[in-house]
Amino acid sequence: MNTRIGVVTFPGTLDDQDARRAARLAGAAAVSLWHKDKNLHGVDAVVLAGGFSYGDYLRCGAIARFSPVMDSIIEAAGQGMPVLGICNGFQVLTEAHLLDGALMRNEGQKFICRDETLVVENNHTAWTRALGAQKTIVIPLKHGEGNFRADPETIKRLEGEGQVVFRYQDNPNGSLNDIAGICNPKGNVVGLMPHPEHAVEPGFGASLGGENRRGVDGLGIFVSAIQAVLG
């Protein structure tokens, strides 16, 4: 039986279809999850996709955090289910206190859209185990509020306990310590600002691996979740 990866759709979500396609290309069965439905429909892992949930009113991710589906996701994450938040999904995870810190306006107050080089700092999470330590990947980035902030003690703890998962090679937004993605202490919940679901098919997007790998640097993140579920 295929691993079932659920992808949540909030009002304003843009990349849910892309995330479901990425899950299928990785070898999983993709399951649509609706924000008003508490039922996770037997999924083995969950992706909170990018976009502008509830129009980013009040604060990015602040309203989505109170959607009924989040109650079930918070409970499942506490029991060890792999959960990935991409861009706006990362913002939702911080609002839900599943991840530390907050995402603020980019330095320069401008929306950024470009291919971004990331260094994999922790390949022992549920979403990076198929990637090599210190591996460099290139995946697209598109956000206006991706500037990761946290108090000094939190940053010290994240760094000291290996919870920094991805780091920008060329910081695009002012994030502290070049942080592009983090995880919870257990490593089953991961959030990152760049979009791996847009780099899962050969021939599209950038890659450091040459034309034979062009565009697939994000696929390993979804493959990792399958490996984590299957043990």
CSV table of C-alpha atoms in Angstrom, one decimal:
chain,number,residue,atom,x,y,z
A,1,MET,CA,0.0,0.0,0.0
A,2,ASN,CA,1.3,3.5,-0.9
A,3,THR,CA,2.1,5.9,1.8
A,4,ARG,CA,-0.7,8.5,2.0
A,5,ILE,CA,0.4,12.1,2.1
A,6,GLY,CA,-2.4,14.6,2.9
A,7,VAL,CA,-2.2,18.1,1.6
A,8,VAL,CA,-4.3,20.8,3.3
A,9,THR,CA,-6.2,23.4,1.4
A,10,PHE,CA,-7.1,26.7,3.2
A,11,PRO,CA,-8.9,29.6,1.5
A,12,GLY,CA,-6.1,31.3,-0.4
A,13,THR,CA,-3.8,28.3,-0.7
A,14,LEU,CA,-2.1,28.3,-4.0
A,15,ASP,CA,0.3,25.4,-4.2
A,16,ASP,CA,-1.8,22.5,-2.9
A,17,GLN,CA,-2.1,20.9,-6.4
A,18,ASP,CA,1.7,21.2,-6.8
A,19,ALA,CA,2.3,19.6,-3.5
A,20,ARG,CA,-0.1,16.7,-4.3
A,21,ARG,CA,1.7,16.2,-7.6
A,22,ALA,CA,5.1,16.2,-5.8
A,23,ALA,CA,3.8,13.5,-3.4
A,24,ARG,CA,2.6,11.3,-6.3
A,25,LEU,CA,5.9,11.7,-8.2
A,26,ALA,CA,7.8,10.7,-5.0
A,27,GLY,CA,5.7,7.5,-4.9
A,28,ALA,CA,2.9,8.3,-2.4
A,29,ALA,CA,-0.8,8.5,-2.7
A,30,ALA,CA,-1.9,12.2,-2.5
A,31,VAL,CA,-4.9,13.0,-0.3
A,32,SER,CA,-6.8,16.3,-0.3
A,33,LEU,CA,-7.5,17.7,3.2
A,34,TRP,CA,-10.0,20.5,3.6
A,35,HIS,CA,-9.5,23.2,6.3
A,36,LYS,CA,-12.9,22.7,7.8
A,37,ASP,CA,-12.7,18.9,8.1
A,38,LYS,CA,-11.1,17.5,11.3
A,39,ASN,CA,-10.8,14.1,9.7
A,40,LEU,CA,-7.3,13.4,8.3
A,41,HIS,CA,-8.7,10.4,6.3
A,42,GLY,CA,-6.0,8.0,7.4
A,43,VAL,CA,-3.0,9.9,6.0
A,44,ASP,CA,0.5,9.0,7.1
A,45,ALA,CA,2.0,12.5,6.7
A,46,VAL,CA,0.7,16.0,6.1
A,47,VAL,CA,1.8,19.0,4.0
A,48,LEU,CA,0.6,22.5,4.6
A,49,ALA,CA,1.2,24.1,1.2
A,50,GLY,CA,2.1,27.6,0.3
A,51,GLY,CA,-0.1,30.5,-0.6
A,52,PHE,CA,-2.0,33.2,1.3
A,53,SER,CA,-4.3,31.4,3.7
A,54,TYR,CA,-7.3,33.6,4.5
A,55,GLY,CA,-5.7,36.3,2.4
A,56,ASP,CA,-2.9,36.7,5.1
A,57,TYR,CA,-5.3,38.9,7.0
A,58,LEU,CA,-4.4,39.8,10.5
A,59,ARG,CA,-1.0,38.1,10.2
A,60,CYS,CA,0.3,35.3,7.9
A,61,GLY,CA,-1.0,32.0,9.1
A,62,ALA,CA,-2.7,33.4,12.2
A,63,ILE,CA,-6.3,32.6,11.1
A,64,ALA,CA,-5.4,29.3,9.4
A,65,ARG,CA,-4.0,28.1,12.7
A,66,PHE,CA,-7.5,28.0,14.1
A,67,SER,CA,-9.0,26.0,11.2
A,68,PRO,CA,-10.6,22.7,12.5
A,69,VAL,CA,-8.1,20.6,10.5
A,70,MET,CA,-5.3,22.1,12.6
A,71,ASP,CA,-6.6,20.6,15.8
A,72,SER,CA,-6.2,17.1,14.3
A,73,ILE,CA,-2.8,18.0,12.8
A,74,ILE,CA,-1.5,19.3,16.1
A,75,GLU,CA,-2.6,16.1,17.8
A,76,ALA,CA,-1.1,13.9,15.1
A,77,ALA,CA,2.2,15.8,15.1
A,78,GLY,CA,2.4,15.2,18.9
A,79,GLN,CA,2.1,11.5,18.2
A,80,GLY,CA,5.0,11.6,15.7
A,81,MET,CA,3.2,12.1,12.3
A,82,PRO,CA,5.5,13.8,9.7
A,83,VAL,CA,4.2,17.3,9.0
A,84,LEU,CA,5.8,19.7,6.5
A,85,GLY,CA,4.9,23.4,6.2
A,86,ILE,CA,6.0,25.1,3.1
A,87,CYS,CA,6.2,29.0,3.0
A,88,ASN,CA,2.7,30.0,4.2
A,89,GLY,CA,2.5,26.5,5.8
A,90,PHE,CA,5.7,27.3,7.7
A,91,GLN,CA,4.0,30.4,9.0
A,92,VAL,CA,1.0,28.4,10.0
A,93,LEU,CA,3.2,26.0,12.0
A,94,THR,CA,4.8,28.8,13.9
A,95,GLU,CA,1.4,30.3,14.7
A,96,ALA,CA,0.3,26.9,15.9
A,97,HIS,CA,3.4,26.7,18.1
A,98,LEU,CA,4.5,23.5,16.4
A,99,LEU,CA,7.6,25.3,15.4
A,100,ASP,CA,9.5,28.1,17.1
A,101,GLY,CA,10.0,31.6,15.9
A,102,ALA,CA,8.1,33.8,13.5
A,103,LEU,CA,8.4,34.9,9.9
A,104,MET,CA,8.5,38.7,9.4
A,105,ARG,CA,8.6,41.0,6.4
A,106,ASN,CA,11.7,40.6,4.2
A,107,GLU,CA,14.5,43.0,4.6
A,108,GLY,CA,13.9,45.7,1.9
A,109,GLN,CA,10.1,45.2,2.2
A,110,LYS,CA,10.0,43.5,-1.2
A,111,PHE,CA,8.5,40.2,-2.5
A,112,ILE,CA,11.2,37.9,-3.7
A,113,CYS,CA,10.9,35.2,-6.4
A,114,ARG,CA,14.0,33.3,-7.5
A,115,ASP,CA,15.8,30.0,-7.4
A,116,GLU,CA,17.6,29.6,-4.1
A,117,THR,CA,20.6,27.6,-3.0
A,118,LEU,CA,20.1,25.8,0.3
A,119,VAL,CA,22.5,23.8,2.5
A,120,VAL,CA,20.9,20.8,4.2
A,121,GLU,CA,22.1,21.2,7.8
A,122,ASN,CA,20.1,18.3,9.3
A,123,ASN,CA,19.4,15.1,7.3
A,124,HIS,CA,17.9,13.2,10.2
A,125,THR,CA,14.4,14.7,10.1
A,126,ALA,CA,11.3,12.9,8.7
A,127,TRP,CA,11.6,15.2,5.7
A,128,THR,CA,15.3,15.1,5.0
A,129,ARG,CA,16.5,11.6,5.6
A,130,ALA,CA,16.9,10.9,1.9
A,131,LEU,CA,19.2,13.9,1.6
A,132,GLY,CA,22.9,14.0,2.4
A,133,ALA,CA,24.3,16.1,5.3
A,134,GLN,CA,25.6,19.4,4.0
A,135,LYS,CA,24.1,18.6,0.6
A,136,THR,CA,23.4,21.7,-1.5
A,137,ILE,CA,20.1,21.9,-3.3
A,138,VAL,CA,18.5,24.5,-5.4
A,139,ILE,CA,14.7,25.1,-5.2
A,140,PRO,CA,12.4,28.1,-6.0
A,141,LEU,CA,11.6,30.7,-3.4
A,142,LYS,CA,8.7,33.2,-3.5
A,143,HIS,CA,7.6,35.1,-0.5
A,144,GLY,CA,7.3,38.6,1.1
A,145,GLU,CA,7.4,37.5,4.7
A,146,GLY,CA,10.2,34.9,5.1
A,147,ASN,CA,12.5,36.7,7.4
A,148,PHE,CA,12.9,34.2,10.3
A,149,ARG,CA,13.1,35.8,13.7
A,150,ALA,CA,13.4,34.4,17.2
A,151,ASP,CA,14.8,35.6,20.6
A,152,PRO,CA,18.5,34.9,21.2
A,153,GLU,CA,17.9,32.0,23.6
A,154,THR,CA,15.6,30.3,21.0
A,155,ILE,CA,18.2,30.8,18.3
A,156,LYS,CA,20.9,29.3,20.5
A,157,ARG,CA,18.7,26.3,21.3
A,158,LEU,CA,17.8,25.7,17.6
A,159,GLU,CA,21.4,25.8,16.6
A,160,GLY,CA,22.7,23.8,19.6
A,161,GLU,CA,20.1,21.0,19.2
A,162,GLY,CA,20.4,20.6,15.5
A,163,GLN,CA,16.9,22.1,14.7
A,164,VAL,CA,18.1,24.3,11.9
A,165,VAL,CA,17.3,22.0,8.9
A,166,PHE,CA,18.0,24.3,5.9
A,167,ARG,CA,20.2,27.3,5.6
A,168,TYR,CA,20.4,29.9,2.8
A,169,GLN,CA,23.7,30.0,1.0
A,170,ASP,CA,22.9,33.6,-0.1
A,171,ASN,CA,20.5,35.1,2.4
A,172,PRO,CA,17.6,36.7,0.4
A,173,ASN,CA,15.4,38.1,3.2
A,174,GLY,CA,17.5,38.9,6.3
A,175,SER,CA,16.6,35.7,8.3
A,176,LEU,CA,18.7,35.3,11.4
A,177,ASN,CA,21.7,32.9,10.9
A,178,ASP,CA,20.6,32.5,7.3
A,179,ILE,CA,17.8,30.1,8.5
A,180,ALA,CA,15.6,28.8,5.7
A,181,GLY,CA,13.9,26.0,7.6
A,182,ILE,CA,13.7,24.4,11.1
A,183,CYS,CA,12.2,21.4,12.8
A,184,ASN,CA,10.7,20.5,16.2
A,185,PRO,CA,12.8,18.6,18.7
A,186,LYS,CA,11.5,15.2,17.5
A,187,GLY,CA,12.3,16.0,13.8
A,188,ASN,CA,8.9,15.0,12.5
A,189,VAL,CA,7.7,18.6,12.0
A,190,VAL,CA,9.6,20.7,9.5
A,191,GLY,CA,9.0,24.2,8.1
A,192,LEU,CA,10.8,25.8,5.2
A,193,MET,CA,10.2,28.9,3.1
A,194,PRO,CA,11.4,27.8,-0.3
A,195,HIS,CA,9.1,25.5,-2.4
A,196,PRO,CA,10.4,22.0,-3.0
A,197,GLU,CA,7.1,21.0,-4.7
A,198,HIS,CA,8.2,23.2,-7.6
A,199,ALA,CA,11.4,21.3,-8.1
A,200,VAL,CA,10.3,17.7,-8.6
A,201,GLU,CA,10.4,17.0,-12.3
A,202,PRO,CA,13.4,16.8,-14.7
A,203,GLY,CA,13.8,19.7,-17.1
A,204,PHE,CA,12.2,22.3,-14.9
A,205,GLY,CA,13.9,24.7,-12.5
A,206,ALA,CA,17.5,24.9,-11.4
A,207,SER,CA,19.9,22.3,-10.1
A,208,LEU,CA,23.5,22.0,-9.1
A,209,GLY,CA,23.6,18.5,-10.4
A,210,GLY,CA,23.7,19.2,-14.1
A,211,GLU,CA,21.0,18.6,-16.8
A,212,ASN,CA,20.4,15.0,-15.7
A,213,ARG,CA,19.1,16.2,-12.3
A,214,ARG,CA,17.8,19.5,-13.4
A,215,GLY,CA,14.6,20.5,-11.5
A,216,VAL,CA,14.4,17.5,-9.1
A,217,ASP,CA,16.3,18.9,-6.1
A,218,GLY,CA,13.0,19.1,-4.1
A,219,LEU,CA,11.9,15.6,-4.7
A,220,GLY,CA,14.0,14.1,-2.0
A,221,ILE,CA,12.1,16.0,0.7
A,222,PHE,CA,8.9,14.1,-0.3
A,223,VAL,CA,10.8,10.8,-0.7
A,224,SER,CA,12.1,11.3,2.8
A,225,ALA,CA,8.6,11.4,4.3
A,226,ILE,CA,7.8,8.1,2.6
A,227,GLN,CA,11.0,6.5,4.0
A,228,ALA,CA,10.1,7.9,7.5
A,229,VAL,CA,6.7,6.4,7.4
A,230,LEU,CA,7.9,3.0,6.1
A,231,GLY,CA,10.7,3.0,8.7
